[in-house]
mmCIF file of C-alpha atoms (C1' of nucleotides) in Angstrom:
data_model
loop_
_atom_site.group_PDB
_atom_site.id
_atom_site.type_symbol
_atom_site.label_atom_id
_atom_site.label_comp_id
_atom_site.label_asym_id
_atom_site.label_seq_id
_atom_site.Cartn_x
_atom_site.Cartn_y
_atom_site.Cartn_z
ATOM 1 C CA UNK A 1 130.473 -1.443 132.868
ATOM 2 C CA UNK A 2 128.127 -4.040 134.165
ATOM 3 C CA UNK A 3 128.157 -6.216 131.119
ATOM 4 C CA UNK A 4 130.791 -7.679 128.851
ATOM 5 C CA UNK A 5 129.318 -10.662 127.094
ATOM 6 C CA UNK A 6 131.281 -11.697 124.007
ATOM 7 C CA UNK A 7 128.341 -11.263 121.611
ATOM 8 C CA UNK A 8 129.979 -11.901 118.238
ATOM 9 C CA UNK A 9 127.521 -9.673 116.408
ATOM 10 C CA UNK A 10 128.714 -6.729 118.359
ATOM 11 C CA UNK A 11 132.306 -7.510 117.600
ATOM 12 C CA UNK A 12 131.615 -7.703 113.921
ATOM 13 C CA UNK A 13 129.606 -4.525 113.811
ATOM 14 C CA UNK A 14 132.163 -2.683 115.880
ATOM 15 C CA UNK A 15 134.835 -3.929 113.547
ATOM 16 C CA UNK A 16 133.041 -2.883 110.402
ATOM 17 C CA UNK A 17 132.201 0.442 111.905
ATOM 18 C CA UNK A 18 135.842 1.040 112.703
ATOM 19 C CA UNK A 19 136.930 -0.077 109.271
ATOM 20 C CA UNK A 20 134.384 2.183 107.655
ATOM 21 C CA UNK A 21 135.489 5.238 109.570
ATOM 22 C CA UNK A 22 139.123 4.415 108.989
ATOM 23 C CA UNK A 23 138.544 4.122 105.262
ATOM 24 C CA UNK A 24 136.613 7.342 105.247
ATOM 25 C CA UNK A 25 139.193 9.180 107.251
ATOM 26 C CA UNK A 26 142.197 8.059 105.243
ATOM 27 C CA UNK A 27 140.327 8.808 102.066
ATOM 28 C CA UNK A 28 139.607 12.334 103.231
ATOM 29 C CA UNK A 29 143.180 12.934 104.299
ATOM 30 C CA UNK A 30 144.594 11.585 101.078
ATOM 31 C CA UNK A 31 142.283 13.475 98.816
ATOM 32 C CA UNK A 32 143.462 16.656 100.488
ATOM 33 C CA UNK A 33 146.962 15.979 99.203
ATOM 34 C CA UNK A 34 146.015 15.005 95.696
ATOM 35 C CA UNK A 35 145.800 17.675 93.018
ATOM 36 C CA UNK A 36 142.219 18.790 92.446
ATOM 37 C CA UNK A 37 140.483 16.866 89.719
ATOM 38 C CA UNK A 38 141.986 13.560 90.782
ATOM 39 C CA UNK A 39 140.186 11.466 93.349
ATOM 40 C CA UNK A 40 141.533 8.827 95.653
ATOM 41 C CA UNK A 41 139.980 6.126 93.502
ATOM 42 C CA UNK A 42 141.829 7.346 90.488
ATOM 43 C CA UNK A 43 145.074 7.433 92.374
ATOM 44 C CA UNK A 44 144.456 3.941 93.676
ATOM 45 C CA UNK A 45 143.894 2.581 90.211
ATOM 46 C CA UNK A 46 147.054 4.212 88.963
ATOM 47 C CA UNK A 47 148.931 2.803 91.901
ATOM 48 C CA UNK A 48 147.618 -0.643 91.164
ATOM 49 C CA UNK A 49 148.706 -0.418 87.549
ATOM 50 C CA UNK A 50 152.251 0.243 88.624
ATOM 51 C CA UNK A 51 152.370 -2.261 91.448
ATOM 52 C CA UNK A 52 150.719 -5.185 89.767
ATOM 53 C CA UNK A 53 151.580 -4.204 86.222
ATOM 54 C CA UNK A 54 149.484 -2.747 83.446
ATOM 55 C CA UNK A 55 148.129 -4.341 80.300
ATOM 56 C CA UNK A 56 145.104 -5.792 82.037
ATOM 57 C CA UNK A 57 141.482 -5.241 81.103
ATOM 58 C CA UNK A 58 139.042 -2.864 82.792
ATOM 59 C CA UNK A 59 137.023 -5.773 84.067
ATOM 60 C CA UNK A 60 140.055 -7.262 85.780
ATOM 61 C CA UNK A 61 140.582 -3.941 87.497
ATOM 62 C CA UNK A 62 136.962 -3.761 88.574
ATOM 63 C CA UNK A 63 137.260 -7.188 90.116
ATOM 64 C CA UNK A 64 140.533 -6.345 91.801
ATOM 65 C CA UNK A 65 138.924 -3.385 93.524
ATOM 66 C CA UNK A 66 135.569 -5.006 94.011
ATOM 67 C CA UNK A 67 133.677 -2.198 92.337
ATOM 68 C CA UNK A 68 130.991 -2.471 89.652
ATOM 69 C CA UNK A 69 132.367 -2.358 86.193
ATOM 70 C CA UNK A 70 130.477 0.827 85.423
ATOM 71 C CA UNK A 71 132.362 2.539 88.210
ATOM 72 C CA UNK A 72 135.632 1.357 86.769
ATOM 73 C CA UNK A 73 134.638 2.574 83.330
ATOM 74 C CA UNK A 74 134.110 5.960 84.848
ATOM 75 C CA UNK A 75 137.425 6.040 86.679
ATOM 76 C CA UNK A 76 139.325 4.929 83.597
ATOM 77 C CA UNK A 77 137.572 7.506 81.463
ATOM 78 C CA UNK A 78 138.685 10.251 83.805
ATOM 79 C CA UNK A 79 142.231 8.935 83.956
ATOM 80 C CA UNK A 80 142.378 8.760 80.204
ATOM 81 C CA UNK A 81 140.985 12.252 79.841
ATOM 82 C CA UNK A 82 143.843 13.418 82.023
ATOM 83 C CA UNK A 83 146.303 11.535 79.873
ATOM 84 C CA UNK A 84 147.433 9.365 82.750
ATOM 85 C CA UNK A 85 146.478 6.090 81.155
ATOM 86 C CA UNK A 86 145.871 4.850 77.649
ATOM 87 C CA UNK A 87 143.195 2.394 76.590
ATOM 88 C CA UNK A 88 144.117 0.171 73.674
ATOM 89 C CA UNK A 89 141.852 -2.277 71.900
ATOM 90 C CA UNK A 90 142.467 -5.925 72.548
ATOM 91 C CA UNK A 91 143.395 -7.471 69.189
ATOM 92 C CA UNK A 92 142.405 -10.894 70.420
ATOM 93 C CA UNK A 93 138.980 -9.867 71.668
ATOM 94 C CA UNK A 94 137.048 -7.120 69.983
ATOM 95 C CA UNK A 95 134.944 -6.421 73.078
ATOM 96 C CA UNK A 96 137.852 -5.947 75.375
ATOM 97 C CA UNK A 97 140.512 -3.342 75.985
ATOM 98 C CA UNK A 98 143.934 -3.115 77.499
ATOM 99 C CA UNK A 99 144.923 -0.557 80.075
ATOM 100 C CA UNK A 100 148.343 1.066 80.051
ATOM 101 C CA UNK A 101 149.908 3.770 82.129
ATOM 102 C CA UNK A 102 151.445 6.640 80.271
ATOM 103 C CA UNK A 103 154.692 8.364 81.140
ATOM 104 C CA UNK A 104 152.621 11.227 82.527
ATOM 105 C CA UNK A 105 150.756 8.729 84.614
ATOM 106 C CA UNK A 106 153.957 7.445 86.149
ATOM 107 C CA UNK A 107 155.204 10.933 86.802
ATOM 108 C CA UNK A 108 151.914 11.894 88.348
ATOM 109 C CA UNK A 109 151.921 8.858 90.583
ATOM 110 C CA UNK A 110 155.450 9.623 91.661
ATOM 111 C CA UNK A 111 154.507 13.171 92.541
ATOM 112 C CA UNK A 112 151.403 12.069 94.408
ATOM 113 C CA UNK A 113 153.365 9.613 96.465
ATOM 114 C CA UNK A 114 155.804 12.322 97.347
ATOM 115 C CA UNK A 115 152.941 14.560 98.396
ATOM 116 C CA UNK A 116 151.597 11.821 100.602
ATOM 117 C CA UNK A 117 154.912 10.892 102.155
ATOM 118 C CA UNK A 118 154.969 13.547 104.892
ATOM 119 C CA UNK A 119 151.601 12.404 106.180
ATOM 120 C CA UNK A 120 152.650 8.798 106.170
ATOM 121 C CA UNK A 121 155.760 9.751 108.035
ATOM 122 C CA UNK A 122 153.746 11.731 110.549
ATOM 123 C CA UNK A 123 151.552 8.712 111.098
ATOM 124 C CA UNK A 124 154.555 6.493 111.452
ATOM 125 C CA UNK A 125 155.844 8.763 114.182
ATOM 126 C CA UNK A 126 152.643 8.465 116.146
ATOM 127 C CA UNK A 127 151.913 4.864 115.366
ATOM 128 C CA UNK A 128 154.567 2.234 114.704
ATOM 129 C CA UNK A 129 154.122 0.600 111.343
ATOM 130 C CA UNK A 130 155.104 -2.694 112.894
ATOM 131 C CA UNK A 131 151.837 -2.803 114.816
ATOM 132 C CA UNK A 132 149.960 -2.366 111.588
ATOM 133 C CA UNK A 133 151.966 -5.142 110.056
ATOM 134 C CA UNK A 134 150.719 -7.297 112.891
ATOM 135 C CA UNK A 135 147.051 -6.814 112.061
ATOM 136 C CA UNK A 136 147.431 -6.887 108.296
ATOM 137 C CA UNK A 137 147.228 -10.659 107.870
ATOM 138 C CA UNK A 138 144.003 -10.739 109.815
ATOM 139 C CA UNK A 139 142.479 -8.070 107.622
ATOM 140 C CA UNK A 140 143.610 -9.794 104.478
ATOM 141 C CA UNK A 141 142.179 -13.068 105.594
ATOM 142 C CA UNK A 142 138.813 -11.578 106.407
ATOM 143 C CA UNK A 143 138.821 -9.782 103.112
ATOM 144 C CA UNK A 144 139.255 -13.084 101.320
ATOM 145 C CA UNK A 145 136.295 -14.464 103.166
ATOM 146 C CA UNK A 146 134.062 -11.535 102.322
ATOM 147 C CA UNK A 147 135.250 -11.910 98.775
ATOM 148 C CA UNK A 148 134.158 -15.500 98.719
ATOM 149 C CA UNK A 149 130.804 -14.667 100.272
ATOM 150 C CA UNK A 150 130.269 -12.176 97.528
ATOM 151 C CA UNK A 151 130.907 -14.584 94.694
ATOM 152 C CA UNK A 152 128.831 -17.182 96.440
ATOM 153 C CA UNK A 153 125.209 -16.017 96.371
ATOM 154 C CA UNK A 154 124.330 -18.297 99.295
ATOM 155 C CA UNK A 155 123.815 -16.379 102.510
ATOM 156 C CA UNK A 156 122.156 -19.195 104.326
ATOM 157 C CA UNK A 157 119.975 -22.058 103.453
ATOM 158 C CA UNK A 158 120.542 -25.685 103.927
ATOM 159 C CA UNK B 1 167.856 -0.313 94.625
ATOM 160 C CA UNK B 2 167.233 -3.979 95.080
ATOM 161 C CA UNK B 3 166.374 -3.474 98.698
ATOM 162 C CA UNK B 4 162.923 -3.178 100.156
ATOM 163 C CA UNK B 5 163.022 -4.602 103.643
ATOM 164 C CA UNK B 6 160.478 -3.137 106.081
ATOM 165 C CA UNK B 7 159.621 0.119 104.253
ATOM 166 C CA UNK B 8 156.975 1.652 106.540
ATOM 167 C CA UNK B 9 155.347 3.435 103.627
ATOM 168 C CA UNK B 10 154.492 0.120 102.078
ATOM 169 C CA UNK B 11 152.988 -1.154 105.275
ATOM 170 C CA UNK B 12 150.776 1.894 105.573
ATOM 171 C CA UNK B 13 149.647 1.797 101.991
ATOM 172 C CA UNK B 14 148.987 -1.911 102.165
ATOM 173 C CA UNK B 15 147.020 -1.351 105.317
ATOM 174 C CA UNK B 16 144.919 1.440 103.887
ATOM 175 C CA UNK B 17 144.350 -0.503 100.734
ATOM 176 C CA UNK B 18 143.101 -3.452 102.738
ATOM 177 C CA UNK B 19 140.905 -1.252 104.892
ATOM 178 C CA UNK B 20 139.482 0.426 101.811
ATOM 179 C CA UNK B 21 138.577 -2.847 100.147
ATOM 180 C CA UNK B 22 137.190 -4.234 103.368
ATOM 181 C CA UNK B 23 134.972 -1.198 103.827
ATOM 182 C CA UNK B 24 133.843 -1.387 100.248
ATOM 183 C CA UNK B 25 133.121 -5.083 100.437
ATOM 184 C CA UNK B 26 131.177 -4.993 103.672
ATOM 185 C CA UNK B 27 129.263 -2.007 102.422
ATOM 186 C CA UNK B 28 128.295 -3.840 99.262
ATOM 187 C CA UNK B 29 127.257 -6.938 101.168
ATOM 188 C CA UNK B 30 125.211 -4.981 103.652
ATOM 189 C CA UNK B 31 123.438 -2.859 101.113
ATOM 190 C CA UNK B 32 122.293 -6.044 99.449
ATOM 191 C CA UNK B 33 120.373 -6.928 102.583
ATOM 192 C CA UNK B 34 118.849 -3.526 103.192
ATOM 193 C CA UNK B 35 115.523 -2.657 101.609
ATOM 194 C CA UNK B 36 115.943 -0.617 98.453
ATOM 195 C CA UNK B 37 115.912 3.111 99.047
ATOM 196 C CA UNK B 38 117.951 2.873 102.209
ATOM 197 C CA UNK B 39 121.701 3.031 101.957
ATOM 198 C CA UNK B 40 124.291 1.736 104.353
ATOM 199 C CA UNK B 41 125.024 5.263 105.520
ATOM 200 C CA UNK B 42 121.441 5.762 106.496
ATOM 201 C CA UNK B 43 121.376 2.508 108.368
ATOM 202 C CA UNK B 44 124.582 3.411 110.134
ATOM 203 C CA UNK B 45 123.174 6.706 111.308
ATOM 204 C CA UNK B 46 120.049 5.028 112.596
ATOM 205 C CA UNK B 47 122.176 2.468 114.366
ATOM 206 C CA UNK B 48 124.189 5.181 115.988
ATOM 207 C CA UNK B 49 121.082 6.948 117.214
ATOM 208 C CA UNK B 50 119.999 3.840 119.039
ATOM 209 C CA UNK B 51 123.385 2.859 120.371
ATOM 210 C CA UNK B 52 124.581 6.202 121.553
ATOM 211 C CA UNK B 53 121.168 7.706 122.080
ATOM 212 C CA UNK B 54 119.242 10.280 120.097
ATOM 213 C CA UNK B 55 118.491 13.885 120.817
ATOM 214 C CA UNK B 56 121.796 15.122 119.451
ATOM 215 C CA UNK B 57 122.305 17.684 116.707
ATOM 216 C CA UNK B 58 123.095 16.949 113.055
ATOM 217 C CA UNK B 59 126.497 18.493 113.490
ATOM 218 C CA UNK B 60 127.341 16.131 116.303
ATOM 219 C CA UNK B 61 126.402 13.271 114.050
ATOM 220 C CA UNK B 62 128.518 14.624 111.231
ATOM 221 C CA UNK B 63 131.474 14.791 113.558
ATOM 222 C CA UNK B 64 130.848 11.324 114.938
ATOM 223 C CA UNK B 65 131.006 9.880 111.439
ATOM 224 C CA UNK B 66 133.662 12.224 110.186
ATOM 225 C CA UNK B 67 131.641 13.350 107.219
ATOM 226 C CA UNK B 68 131.000 16.902 106.021
ATOM 227 C CA UNK B 69 127.907 18.414 107.472
ATOM 228 C CA UNK B 70 126.307 18.732 104.068
ATOM 229 C CA UNK B 71 126.508 14.980 103.674
ATOM 230 C CA UNK B 72 124.840 14.507 107.013
ATOM 231 C CA UNK B 73 122.102 16.936 106.083
ATOM 232 C CA UNK B 74 121.396 14.801 103.065
ATOM 233 C CA UNK B 75 121.316 11.542 105.003
ATOM 234 C CA UNK B 76 119.017 12.987 107.623
ATOM 235 C CA UNK B 77 116.721 14.404 104.993
ATOM 236 C CA UNK B 78 116.339 10.995 103.446
ATOM 237 C CA UNK B 79 115.762 9.348 106.811
ATOM 238 C CA UNK B 80 113.137 11.910 107.679
ATOM 239 C CA UNK B 81 111.427 11.543 104.346
ATOM 240 C CA UNK B 82 111.118 7.843 105.139
ATOM 241 C CA UNK B 83 109.710 8.665 108.546
ATOM 242 C CA UNK B 84 112.533 6.893 110.338
ATOM 243 C CA UNK B 85 113.702 9.945 112.242
ATOM 244 C CA UNK B 86 112.204 13.231 113.295
ATOM 245 C CA UNK B 87 113.975 16.582 113.351
ATOM 246 C CA UNK B 88 112.861 18.974 116.049
ATOM 247 C CA UNK B 89 113.938 22.582 116.503
ATOM 248 C CA UNK B 90 116.260 23.303 119.392
ATOM 249 C CA UNK B 91 114.421 25.717 121.680
ATOM 250 C CA UNK B 92 117.689 26.894 123.190
ATOM 251 C CA UNK B 93 119.389 27.616 119.884
ATOM 252 C CA UNK B 94 117.389 28.725 116.899
ATOM 253 C CA UNK B 95 120.033 27.584 114.436
ATOM 254 C CA UNK B 96 120.186 24.070 115.705
ATOM 255 C CA UNK B 97 118.003 20.972 115.589
ATOM 256 C CA UNK B 98 117.538 17.808 117.553
ATOM 257 C CA UNK B 99 117.456 14.396 115.995
ATOM 258 C CA UNK B 100 115.094 11.707 117.243
ATOM 259 C CA UNK B 101 114.339 8.208 116.079
ATOM 260 C CA UNK B 102 110.727 7.389 115.476
ATOM 261 C CA UNK B 103 109.009 4.144 116.373
ATOM 262 C CA UNK B 104 109.163 3.233 112.699
ATOM 263 C CA UNK B 105 112.861 3.924 112.785
ATOM 264 C CA UNK B 106 113.385 1.510 115.630
ATOM 265 C CA UNK B 107 111.283 -1.124 113.961
ATOM 266 C CA UNK B 108 113.161 -0.646 110.733
ATOM 267 C CA UNK B 109 116.483 -0.951 112.476
ATOM 268 C CA UNK B 110 115.353 -4.084 114.210
ATOM 269 C CA UNK B 111 114.288 -5.618 110.928
ATOM 270 C CA UNK B 112 117.527 -4.619 109.222
ATOM 271 C CA UNK B 113 119.594 -6.177 111.943
ATOM 272 C CA UNK B 114 117.626 -9.346 111.602
ATOM 273 C CA UNK B 115 118.209 -9.310 107.867
ATOM 274 C CA UNK B 116 121.916 -8.920 108.450
ATOM 275 C CA UNK B 117 122.216 -11.551 111.144
ATOM 276 C CA UNK B 118 122.568 -14.586 108.877
ATOM 277 C CA UNK B 119 125.499 -13.014 107.087
ATOM 278 C CA UNK B 120 127.179 -12.114 110.317
ATOM 279 C CA UNK B 121 126.676 -15.645 111.492
ATOM 280 C CA UNK B 122 128.101 -17.002 108.275
ATOM 281 C CA UNK B 123 131.156 -14.823 108.755
ATOM 282 C CA UNK B 124 131.474 -15.924 112.322
ATOM 283 C CA UNK B 125 131.550 -19.511 111.166
ATOM 284 C CA UNK B 126 134.381 -18.852 108.781
ATOM 285 C CA UNK B 127 136.250 -16.381 110.887
ATOM 286 C CA UNK B 128 136.277 -16.378 114.692
ATOM 287 C CA UNK B 129 135.087 -13.102 116.113
ATOM 288 C CA UNK B 130 137.729 -13.373 118.785
ATOM 289 C CA UNK B 131 140.435 -12.731 116.203
ATOM 290 C CA UNK B 132 138.651 -9.567 115.192
ATOM 291 C CA UNK B 133 138.413 -8.532 118.791
ATOM 292 C CA UNK B 134 142.182 -8.842 118.886
ATOM 293 C CA UNK B 135 142.777 -6.312 116.132
ATOM 294 C CA UNK B 136 140.026 -3.922 117.127
ATOM 295 C CA UNK B 137 142.033 -1.906 119.655
ATOM 296 C CA UNK B 138 144.748 -1.318 117.102
ATOM 297 C CA UNK B 139 142.241 -0.030 114.582
ATOM 298 C CA UNK B 140 140.607 2.190 117.130
ATOM 299 C CA UNK B 141 143.888 3.651 118.195
ATOM 300 C CA UNK B 142 144.935 4.444 114.660
ATOM 301 C CA UNK B 143 141.539 5.949 114.021
ATOM 302 C CA UNK B 144 142.067 8.309 116.910
ATOM 303 C CA UNK B 145 145.369 9.387 115.464
ATOM 304 C CA UNK B 146 143.932 10.039 112.034
ATOM 305 C CA UNK B 147 141.183 11.926 113.748
ATOM 306 C CA UNK B 148 143.699 14.124 115.502
ATOM 307 C CA UNK B 149 145.644 14.703 112.292
ATOM 308 C CA UNK B 150 142.453 15.848 110.699
ATOM 309 C CA UNK B 151 141.564 18.384 113.314
ATOM 310 C CA UNK B 152 145.125 19.529 113.460
ATOM 311 C CA UNK B 153 145.912 21.240 110.166
ATOM 312 C CA UNK B 154 149.586 20.490 110.613
ATOM 313 C CA UNK B 155 150.766 17.820 108.242
ATOM 314 C CA UNK B 156 154.390 18.820 108.594
ATOM 315 C CA UNK B 157 154.941 21.788 106.449
ATOM 316 C CA UNK B 158 157.885 21.014 104.214
ATOM 317 C "C1'" DA C 1 123.364 48.331 123.049
ATOM 318 C "C1'" DC C 2 125.985 47.613 118.606
ATOM 319 C "C1'" DT C 3 128.657 45.764 115.683
ATOM 320 C "C1'" DA C 4 132.030 42.053 114.345
ATOM 321 C "C1'" DT C 5 132.745 37.471 114.393
ATOM 322 C "C1'" DC C 6 131.445 32.777 114.709
ATOM 323 C "C1'" DT C 7 128.397 28.795 114.206
ATOM 324 C "C1'" DA C 8 124.378 25.350 112.666
ATOM 325 C "C1'" DG C 9 122.167 24.182 108.918
ATOM 326 C "C1'" DT C 10 120.909 24.305 104.004
ATOM 327 C "C1'" DG C 11 120.720 25.272 98.621
ATOM 328 C "C1'" DC C 12 123.312 24.490 94.777
ATOM 329 C "C1'" DG C 13 126.322 22.443 91.529
ATOM 330 C "C1'" DA C 14 129.774 19.100 90.319
ATOM 331 C "C1'" DA C 15 131.739 14.803 90.741
ATOM 332 C "C1'" DA C 16 131.574 9.930 92.044
ATOM 333 C "C1'" DC C 17 129.134 5.815 92.345
ATOM 334 C "C1'" DC C 18 126.258 2.169 90.617
ATOM 335 C "C1'" DG C 19 121.981 -0.573 88.881
ATOM 336 C "C1'" DC C 20 119.696 -1.307 84.568
ATOM 337 C "C1'" DA C 21 119.522 -1.904 80.001
ATOM 338 C "C1'" DC C 22 121.825 -2.245 75.874
ATOM 339 C "C1'" DC C 23 125.340 -3.378 72.047
ATOM 340 C "C1'" DA C 24 128.806 -5.957 69.937
ATOM 341 C "C1'" DA C 25 131.848 -9.632 70.084
ATOM 342 C "C1'" DA C 26 132.834 -14.312 71.602
ATOM 343 C "C1'" DT C 27 131.507 -18.893 72.796
ATOM 344 C "C1'" DG C 28 128.633 -23.056 72.957
ATOM 345 C "C1'" DC C 29 125.869 -26.193 70.895
ATOM 346 C "C1'" DA C 30 123.478 -28.615 67.550
ATOM 347 C "C1'" DT D 1 126.984 -23.329 59.646
ATOM 348 C "C1'" DG D 2 123.289 -21.092 62.355
ATOM 349 C "C1'" DC D 3 121.403 -19.616 66.503
ATOM 350 C "C1'" DA D 4 121.213 -19.057 71.594
ATOM 351 C "C1'" DT D 5 123.817 -17.725 75.367
ATOM 352 C "C1'" DT D 6 127.524 -15.495 77.655
ATOM 353 C "C1'" DT D 7 130.753 -11.767 78.289
ATOM 354 C "C1'" DG D 8 133.309 -6.961 78.044
ATOM 355 C "C1'" DG D 9 132.185 -2.485 77.892
ATOM 356 C "C1'" DT D 10 129.293 1.679 77.793
ATOM 357 C "C1'" DG D 11 125.059 5.121 77.908
ATOM 358 C "C1'" DC D 12 121.721 6.647 80.954
ATOM 359 C "C1'" DG D 13 119.479 8.057 85.043
ATOM 360 C "C1'" DG D 14 119.224 8.273 89.980
ATOM 361 C "C1'" DT D 15 121.489 8.609 94.398
ATOM 362 C "C1'" DT D 16 125.300 9.817 97.338
ATOM 363 C "C1'" DT D 17 129.001 12.725 98.538
ATOM 364 C "C1'" DC D 18 130.948 17.135 99.374
ATOM 365 C "C1'" DG D 19 132.977 21.993 98.529
ATOM 366 C "C1'" DC D 20 131.295 26.658 98.246
ATOM 367 C "C1'" DA D 21 128.466 30.159 99.428
ATOM 368 C "C1'" DC D 22 124.690 31.890 101.968
ATOM 369 C "C1'" DT D 23 121.135 32.727 105.837
ATOM 370 C "C1'" DA D 24 119.741 33.055 110.412
ATOM 371 C "C1'" DG D 25 120.859 32.860 114.943
ATOM 372 C "C1'" DA D 26 124.415 33.123 118.813
ATOM 373 C "C1'" DT D 27 128.516 35.112 121.017
ATOM 374 C "C1'" DA D 28 132.223 38.517 121.982
ATOM 375 C "C1'" DG D 29 134.241 42.866 122.394
ATOM 376 C "C1'" DT D 30 133.776 47.545 123.218
#
DNA sequence: ACTATCTAGTGCGAAACCGCACCAAATGCA
DNA sequence: TGCATTTGGTGCGGTTTCGCACTAGATAGT
């Protein structure tokens, strides 16, 4: 290797490339474990509803996952069709809705987590979770920055 | 169970969640800078052809990006329709093809990189690339492991 | 050589994703 | 109050993604 200049562009692109493949790969692995008809996105939303708490609006969910609201509408529609969530009208705002997990939804999430557990454990055997914990803050921080760049429509101009 | 100290499961899920959002976010930002009609995937393939070198087969590309070969077929079709790549038959193997970038492809890639540069620079201002460089090896290593788990159909039969 | 098996690529159909345009409800303003 | 603007959500259409099944070409075993 004759050259090793610290070109920051290359670092960023290498990083995003790695992140992209990682996301893709984990997504593929996970979806293999989920029952057919449920996608990783759907699972993720369900997971979020339990972790953070339900009763929020679809738009809040869309923002939390940084997806267009039409995509979230779709995901929620599928989840509701499967009886895993329930959409209730917002009595305070006629345009809005509330999102609740159903008992089936909780059970389903539980089962899915169980189905995923062996893989997680296998990963943990090959790769210590503590090392991941080490990089997590960095990822989170960068995510916040990207987030901000997104809200802020200013790429560059003085 | 009031106890939740270092649960490795949580670390992994938090990590994958962060990676997923990061991928999503960067993808969204990038696609904003690309000319309409070209998606991030297409750009990524083009980028790969220049970095690693062209002349490979579609299947090799599919494996490099860890996507199903049908997805790669689609991407390549689009790229060819735009005249950014050229698919040539493999004289040694009638089933196979070779993938080459065209001059337009190179020019397009050049222009896209230029369009992306300001954003990268903006990121670099807010977040030192050196910190990314620090986490990169960890990501790469985990990627390799996921890769191996994928090829190996053994999750850990219960 | 001859057949069985395997492999590269594609057609097809279904699902996911998402921009655009729209509606209805809420808010702001005068 | 009346009207313009903003906001939450959805219908629609186009693109991407990907599993399944198939074809044509290559390889292996006998």
